[in-house]
PDB file of C-alpha atoms in Angstrom:
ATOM      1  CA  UNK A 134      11.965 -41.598  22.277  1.00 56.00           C
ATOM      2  CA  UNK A 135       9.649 -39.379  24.202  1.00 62.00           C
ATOM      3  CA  UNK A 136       6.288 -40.664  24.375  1.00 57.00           C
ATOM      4  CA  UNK A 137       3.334 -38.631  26.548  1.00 59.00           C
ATOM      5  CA  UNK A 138       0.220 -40.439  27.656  1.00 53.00           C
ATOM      6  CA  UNK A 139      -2.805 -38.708  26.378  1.00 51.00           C
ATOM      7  CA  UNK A 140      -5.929 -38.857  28.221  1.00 56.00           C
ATOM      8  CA  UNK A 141      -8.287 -38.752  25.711  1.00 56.00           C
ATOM      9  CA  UNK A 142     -11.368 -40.414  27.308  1.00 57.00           C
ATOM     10  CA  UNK A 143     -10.796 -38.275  30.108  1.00 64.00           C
ATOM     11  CA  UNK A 144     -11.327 -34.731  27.788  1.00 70.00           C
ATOM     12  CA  UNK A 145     -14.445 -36.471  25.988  1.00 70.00           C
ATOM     13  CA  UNK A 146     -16.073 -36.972  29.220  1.00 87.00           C
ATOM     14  CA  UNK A 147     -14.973 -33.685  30.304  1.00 92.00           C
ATOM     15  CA  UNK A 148     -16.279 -32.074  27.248  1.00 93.00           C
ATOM     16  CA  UNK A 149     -19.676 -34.088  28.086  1.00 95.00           C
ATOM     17  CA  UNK A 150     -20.046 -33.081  31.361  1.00 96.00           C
ATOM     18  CA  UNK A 151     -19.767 -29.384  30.957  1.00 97.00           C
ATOM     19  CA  UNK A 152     -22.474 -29.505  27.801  1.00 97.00           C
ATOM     20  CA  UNK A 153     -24.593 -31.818  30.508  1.00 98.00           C
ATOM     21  CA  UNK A 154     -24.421 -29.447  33.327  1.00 98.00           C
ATOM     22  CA  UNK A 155     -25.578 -26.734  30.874  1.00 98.00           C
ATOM     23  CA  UNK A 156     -28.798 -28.538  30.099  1.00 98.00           C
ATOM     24  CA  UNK A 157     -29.044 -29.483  33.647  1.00 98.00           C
ATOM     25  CA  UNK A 158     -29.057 -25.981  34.414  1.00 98.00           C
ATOM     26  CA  UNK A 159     -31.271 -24.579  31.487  1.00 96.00           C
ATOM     27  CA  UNK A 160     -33.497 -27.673  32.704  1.00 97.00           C
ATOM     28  CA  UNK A 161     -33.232 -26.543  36.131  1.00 97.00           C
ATOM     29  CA  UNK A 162     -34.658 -22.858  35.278  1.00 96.00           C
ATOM     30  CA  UNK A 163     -37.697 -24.027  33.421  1.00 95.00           C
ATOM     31  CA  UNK A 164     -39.058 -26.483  35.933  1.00 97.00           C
ATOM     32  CA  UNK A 165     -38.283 -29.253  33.785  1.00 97.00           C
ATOM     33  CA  UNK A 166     -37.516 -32.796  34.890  1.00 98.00           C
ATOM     34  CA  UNK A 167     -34.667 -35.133  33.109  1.00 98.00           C
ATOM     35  CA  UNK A 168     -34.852 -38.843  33.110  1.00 98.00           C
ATOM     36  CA  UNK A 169     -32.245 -40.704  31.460  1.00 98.00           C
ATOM     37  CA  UNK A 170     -34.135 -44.395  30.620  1.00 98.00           C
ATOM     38  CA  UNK A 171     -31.324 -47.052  29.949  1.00 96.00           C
ATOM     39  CA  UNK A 172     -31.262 -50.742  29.306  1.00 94.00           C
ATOM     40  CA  UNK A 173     -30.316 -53.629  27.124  1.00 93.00           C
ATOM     41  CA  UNK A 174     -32.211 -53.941  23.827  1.00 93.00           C
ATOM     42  CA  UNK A 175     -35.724 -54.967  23.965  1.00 92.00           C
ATOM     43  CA  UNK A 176     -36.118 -54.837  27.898  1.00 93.00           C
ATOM     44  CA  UNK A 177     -39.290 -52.605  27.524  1.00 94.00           C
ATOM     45  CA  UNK A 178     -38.209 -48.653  27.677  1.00 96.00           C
ATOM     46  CA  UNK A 179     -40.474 -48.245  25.213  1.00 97.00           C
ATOM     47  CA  UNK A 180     -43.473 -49.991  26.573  1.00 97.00           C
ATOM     48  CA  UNK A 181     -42.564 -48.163  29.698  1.00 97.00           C
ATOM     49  CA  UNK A 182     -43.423 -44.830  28.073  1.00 98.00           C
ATOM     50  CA  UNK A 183     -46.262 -46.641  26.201  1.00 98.00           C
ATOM     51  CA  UNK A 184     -47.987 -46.996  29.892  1.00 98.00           C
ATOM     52  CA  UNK A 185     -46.926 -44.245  31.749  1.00 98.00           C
ATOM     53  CA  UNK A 186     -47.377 -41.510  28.889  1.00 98.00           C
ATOM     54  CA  UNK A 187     -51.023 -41.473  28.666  1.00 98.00           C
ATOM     55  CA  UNK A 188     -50.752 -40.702  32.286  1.00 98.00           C
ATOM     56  CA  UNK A 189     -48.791 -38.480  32.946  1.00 98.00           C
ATOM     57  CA  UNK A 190     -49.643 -36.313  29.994  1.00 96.00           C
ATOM     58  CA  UNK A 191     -53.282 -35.843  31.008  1.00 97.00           C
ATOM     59  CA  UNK A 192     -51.354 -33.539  33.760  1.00 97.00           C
ATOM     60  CA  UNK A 193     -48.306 -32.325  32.185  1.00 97.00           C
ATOM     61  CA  UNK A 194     -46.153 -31.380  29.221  1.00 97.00           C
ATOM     62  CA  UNK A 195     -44.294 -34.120  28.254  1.00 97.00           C
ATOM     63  CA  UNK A 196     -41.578 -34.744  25.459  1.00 97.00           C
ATOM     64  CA  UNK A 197     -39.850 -38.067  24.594  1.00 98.00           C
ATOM     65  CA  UNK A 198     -35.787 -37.725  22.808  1.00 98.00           C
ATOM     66  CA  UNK A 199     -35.837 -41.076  21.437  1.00 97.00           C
ATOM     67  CA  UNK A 200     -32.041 -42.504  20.921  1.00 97.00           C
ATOM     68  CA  UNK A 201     -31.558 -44.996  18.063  1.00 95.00           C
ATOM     69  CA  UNK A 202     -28.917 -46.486  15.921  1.00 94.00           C
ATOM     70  CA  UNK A 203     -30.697 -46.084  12.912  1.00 93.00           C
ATOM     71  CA  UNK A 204     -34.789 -45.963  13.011  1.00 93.00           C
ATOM     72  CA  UNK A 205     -37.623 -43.703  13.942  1.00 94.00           C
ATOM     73  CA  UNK A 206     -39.536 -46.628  15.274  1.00 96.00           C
ATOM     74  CA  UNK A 207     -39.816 -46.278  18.991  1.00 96.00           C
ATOM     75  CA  UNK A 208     -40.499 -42.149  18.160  1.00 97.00           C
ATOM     76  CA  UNK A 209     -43.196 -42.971  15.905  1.00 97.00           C
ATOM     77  CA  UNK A 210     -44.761 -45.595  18.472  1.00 98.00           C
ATOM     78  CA  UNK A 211     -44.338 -42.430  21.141  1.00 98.00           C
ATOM     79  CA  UNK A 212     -45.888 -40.117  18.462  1.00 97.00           C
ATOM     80  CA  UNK A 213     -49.129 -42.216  17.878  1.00 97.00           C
ATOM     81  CA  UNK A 214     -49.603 -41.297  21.624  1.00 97.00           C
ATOM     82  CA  UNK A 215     -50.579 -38.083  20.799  1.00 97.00           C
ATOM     83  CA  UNK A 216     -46.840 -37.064  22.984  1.00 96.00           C
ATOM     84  CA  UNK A 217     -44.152 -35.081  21.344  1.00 96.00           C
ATOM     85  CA  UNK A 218     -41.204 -36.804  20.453  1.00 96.00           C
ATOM     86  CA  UNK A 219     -38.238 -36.531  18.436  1.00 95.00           C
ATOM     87  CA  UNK A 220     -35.533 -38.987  16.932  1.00 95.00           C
ATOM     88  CA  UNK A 221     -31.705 -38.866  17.848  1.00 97.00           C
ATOM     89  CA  UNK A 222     -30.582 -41.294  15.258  1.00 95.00           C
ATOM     90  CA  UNK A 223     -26.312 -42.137  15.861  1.00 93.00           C
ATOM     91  CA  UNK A 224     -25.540 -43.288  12.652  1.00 91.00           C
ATOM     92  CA  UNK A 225     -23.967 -46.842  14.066  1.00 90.00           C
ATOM     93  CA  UNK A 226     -22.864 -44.970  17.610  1.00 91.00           C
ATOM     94  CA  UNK A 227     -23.679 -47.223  20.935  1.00 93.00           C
ATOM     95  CA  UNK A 228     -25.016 -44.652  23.645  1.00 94.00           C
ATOM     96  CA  UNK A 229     -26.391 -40.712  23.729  1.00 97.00           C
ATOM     97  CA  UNK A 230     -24.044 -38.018  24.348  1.00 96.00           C
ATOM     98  CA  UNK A 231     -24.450 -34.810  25.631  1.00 98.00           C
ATOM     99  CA  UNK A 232     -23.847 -32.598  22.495  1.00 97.00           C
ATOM    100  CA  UNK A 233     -26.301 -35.167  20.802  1.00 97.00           C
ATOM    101  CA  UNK A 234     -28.951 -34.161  23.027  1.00 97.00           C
ATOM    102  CA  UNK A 235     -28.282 -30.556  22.971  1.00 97.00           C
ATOM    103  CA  UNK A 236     -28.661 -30.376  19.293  1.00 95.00           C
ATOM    104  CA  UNK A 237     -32.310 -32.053  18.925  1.00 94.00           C
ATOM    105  CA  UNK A 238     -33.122 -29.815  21.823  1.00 95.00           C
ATOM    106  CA  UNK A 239     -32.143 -26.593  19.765  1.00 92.00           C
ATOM    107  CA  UNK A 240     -33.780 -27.869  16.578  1.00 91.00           C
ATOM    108  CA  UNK A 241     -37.147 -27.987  19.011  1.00 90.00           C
ATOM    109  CA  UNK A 242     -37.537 -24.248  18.518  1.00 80.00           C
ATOM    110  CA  UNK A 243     -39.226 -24.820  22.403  1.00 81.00           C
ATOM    111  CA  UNK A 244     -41.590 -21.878  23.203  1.00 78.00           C
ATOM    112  CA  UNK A 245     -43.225 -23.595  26.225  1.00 83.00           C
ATOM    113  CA  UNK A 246     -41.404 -25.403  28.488  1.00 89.00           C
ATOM    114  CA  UNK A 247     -41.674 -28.997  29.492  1.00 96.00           C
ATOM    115  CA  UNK A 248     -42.672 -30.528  32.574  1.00 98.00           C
ATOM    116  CA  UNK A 249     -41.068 -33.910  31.861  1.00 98.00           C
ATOM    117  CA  UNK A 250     -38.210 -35.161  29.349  1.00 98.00           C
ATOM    118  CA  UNK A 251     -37.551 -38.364  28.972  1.00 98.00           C
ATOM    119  CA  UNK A 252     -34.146 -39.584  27.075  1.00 98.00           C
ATOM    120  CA  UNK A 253     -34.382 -43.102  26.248  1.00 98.00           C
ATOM    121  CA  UNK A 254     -31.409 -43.850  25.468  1.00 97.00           C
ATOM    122  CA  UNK A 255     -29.184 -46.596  23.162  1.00 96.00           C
ATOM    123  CA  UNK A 256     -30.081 -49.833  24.704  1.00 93.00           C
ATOM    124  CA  UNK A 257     -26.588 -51.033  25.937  1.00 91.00           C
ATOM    125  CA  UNK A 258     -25.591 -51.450  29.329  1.00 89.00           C
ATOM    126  CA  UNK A 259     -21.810 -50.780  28.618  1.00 90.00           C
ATOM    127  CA  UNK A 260     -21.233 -47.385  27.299  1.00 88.00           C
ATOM    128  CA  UNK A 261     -24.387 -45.289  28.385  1.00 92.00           C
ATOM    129  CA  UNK A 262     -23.060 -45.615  31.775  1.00 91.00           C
ATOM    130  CA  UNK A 263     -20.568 -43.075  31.290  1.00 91.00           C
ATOM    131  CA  UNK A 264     -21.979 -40.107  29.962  1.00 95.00           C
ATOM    132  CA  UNK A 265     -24.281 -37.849  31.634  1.00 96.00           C
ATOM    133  CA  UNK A 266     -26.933 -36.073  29.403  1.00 98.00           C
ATOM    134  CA  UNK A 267     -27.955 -33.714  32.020  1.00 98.00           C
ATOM    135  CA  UNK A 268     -30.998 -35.629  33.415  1.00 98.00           C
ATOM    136  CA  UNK A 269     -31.442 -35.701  37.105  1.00 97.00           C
ATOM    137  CA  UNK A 270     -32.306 -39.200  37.196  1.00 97.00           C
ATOM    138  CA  UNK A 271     -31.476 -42.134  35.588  1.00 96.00           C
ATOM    139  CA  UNK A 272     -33.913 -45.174  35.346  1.00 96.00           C
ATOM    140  CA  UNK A 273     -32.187 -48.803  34.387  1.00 94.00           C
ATOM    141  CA  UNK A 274     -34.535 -51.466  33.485  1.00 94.00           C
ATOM    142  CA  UNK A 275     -33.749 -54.888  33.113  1.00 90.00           C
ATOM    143  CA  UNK A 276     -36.082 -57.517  31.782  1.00 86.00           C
ATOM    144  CA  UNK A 277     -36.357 -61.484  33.744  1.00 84.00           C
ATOM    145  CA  UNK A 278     -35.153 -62.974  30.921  1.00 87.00           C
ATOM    146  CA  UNK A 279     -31.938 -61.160  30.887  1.00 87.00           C
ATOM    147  CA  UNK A 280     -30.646 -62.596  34.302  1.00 87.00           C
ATOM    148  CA  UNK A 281     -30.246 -61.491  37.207  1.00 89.00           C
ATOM    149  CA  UNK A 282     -26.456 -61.204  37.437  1.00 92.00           C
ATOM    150  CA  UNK A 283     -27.236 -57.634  35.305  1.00 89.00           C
ATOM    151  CA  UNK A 284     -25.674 -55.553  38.564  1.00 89.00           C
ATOM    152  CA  UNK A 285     -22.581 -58.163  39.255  1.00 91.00           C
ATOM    153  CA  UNK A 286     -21.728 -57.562  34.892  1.00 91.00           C
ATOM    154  CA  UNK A 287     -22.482 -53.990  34.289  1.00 90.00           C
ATOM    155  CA  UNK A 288     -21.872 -52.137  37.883  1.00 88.00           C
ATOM    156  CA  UNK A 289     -21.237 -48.973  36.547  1.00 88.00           C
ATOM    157  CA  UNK A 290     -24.772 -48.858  34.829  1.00 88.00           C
ATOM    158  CA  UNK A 291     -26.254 -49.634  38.135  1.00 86.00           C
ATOM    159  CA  UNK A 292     -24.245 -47.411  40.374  1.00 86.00           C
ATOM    160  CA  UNK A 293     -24.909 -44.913  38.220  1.00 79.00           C
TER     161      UNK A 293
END
């Protein structure tokens, strides 16, 4: 029997990297800044945005890609702000990807470009980790209650 190995984590990640670099790039161009915001459930990404939004968008164009397994909440919590925002909803998946964002930024029809984009993404701290989206930085948060051996159980979210 002949058996091959086939490295199929290796082409998905591939495949994700060369869509990220693209929005990097297209990013890049417009003077648009990326941040990837990743953490467990409920650690506050949300209420991050809640306090920095009002902020930041007294000085600059600001849109939110909200990442979900299956509600609009945090994007309508966003939306009351007064910010744009719009819903990536997986379906049951664990983390963003790429393509994912890509799409909703298509459907945005943008004729202005944005100053700021925040992704917040799944909250996991597996599986997020290992796909870029195209943002230039990622933020982690963790929350007290979580513990602080976070870094020592998740390393790749934290190197990354």
């Amino acid at each position: 029997m002949n058996i091959r190995h086939l490295a199929v984590m290796e082409s998905l990640l591939k495949s994700n990297d060369l869509v990220a670099r693209d929005l990097r790039d297209m990013w890049s161009r417009a003077g648009t800044f990326a941040v990837n915001l990743l953490s467990s459930p409920g650690s506050g990404k949300t209420s991050l945005l809640e306090a920095a939004l009002p902020v930041l968008m007294k000085r600059w164009r600001v849109l939110v890609l909200e990442g979900d397994v299956e509600t609009e909440r945090d994007a309508d919590r966003i939306r009351r702000l007064g910010v744009d925002a719009l819903q990536i909803t997986t379906g049951g998946g664990c983390h963003l990807e790429a393509h994912m964002i890509r799409q909703a930024w298509d459907a945005l029809d943008v004729r202005q470009p944005y100053d700021f984009v925040f992704i917040e993404n799944i909250g996991n701290l597996v599986c997020p980790s290992m796909f870029d989206l195209g943002e230039e930085k990622r933020i982690v948060i963790i929350s007290v209650t979580e513990g602080d051996d976070k870094p020592l159980k998740y390393p790749d979210m934290f190197a990354s």
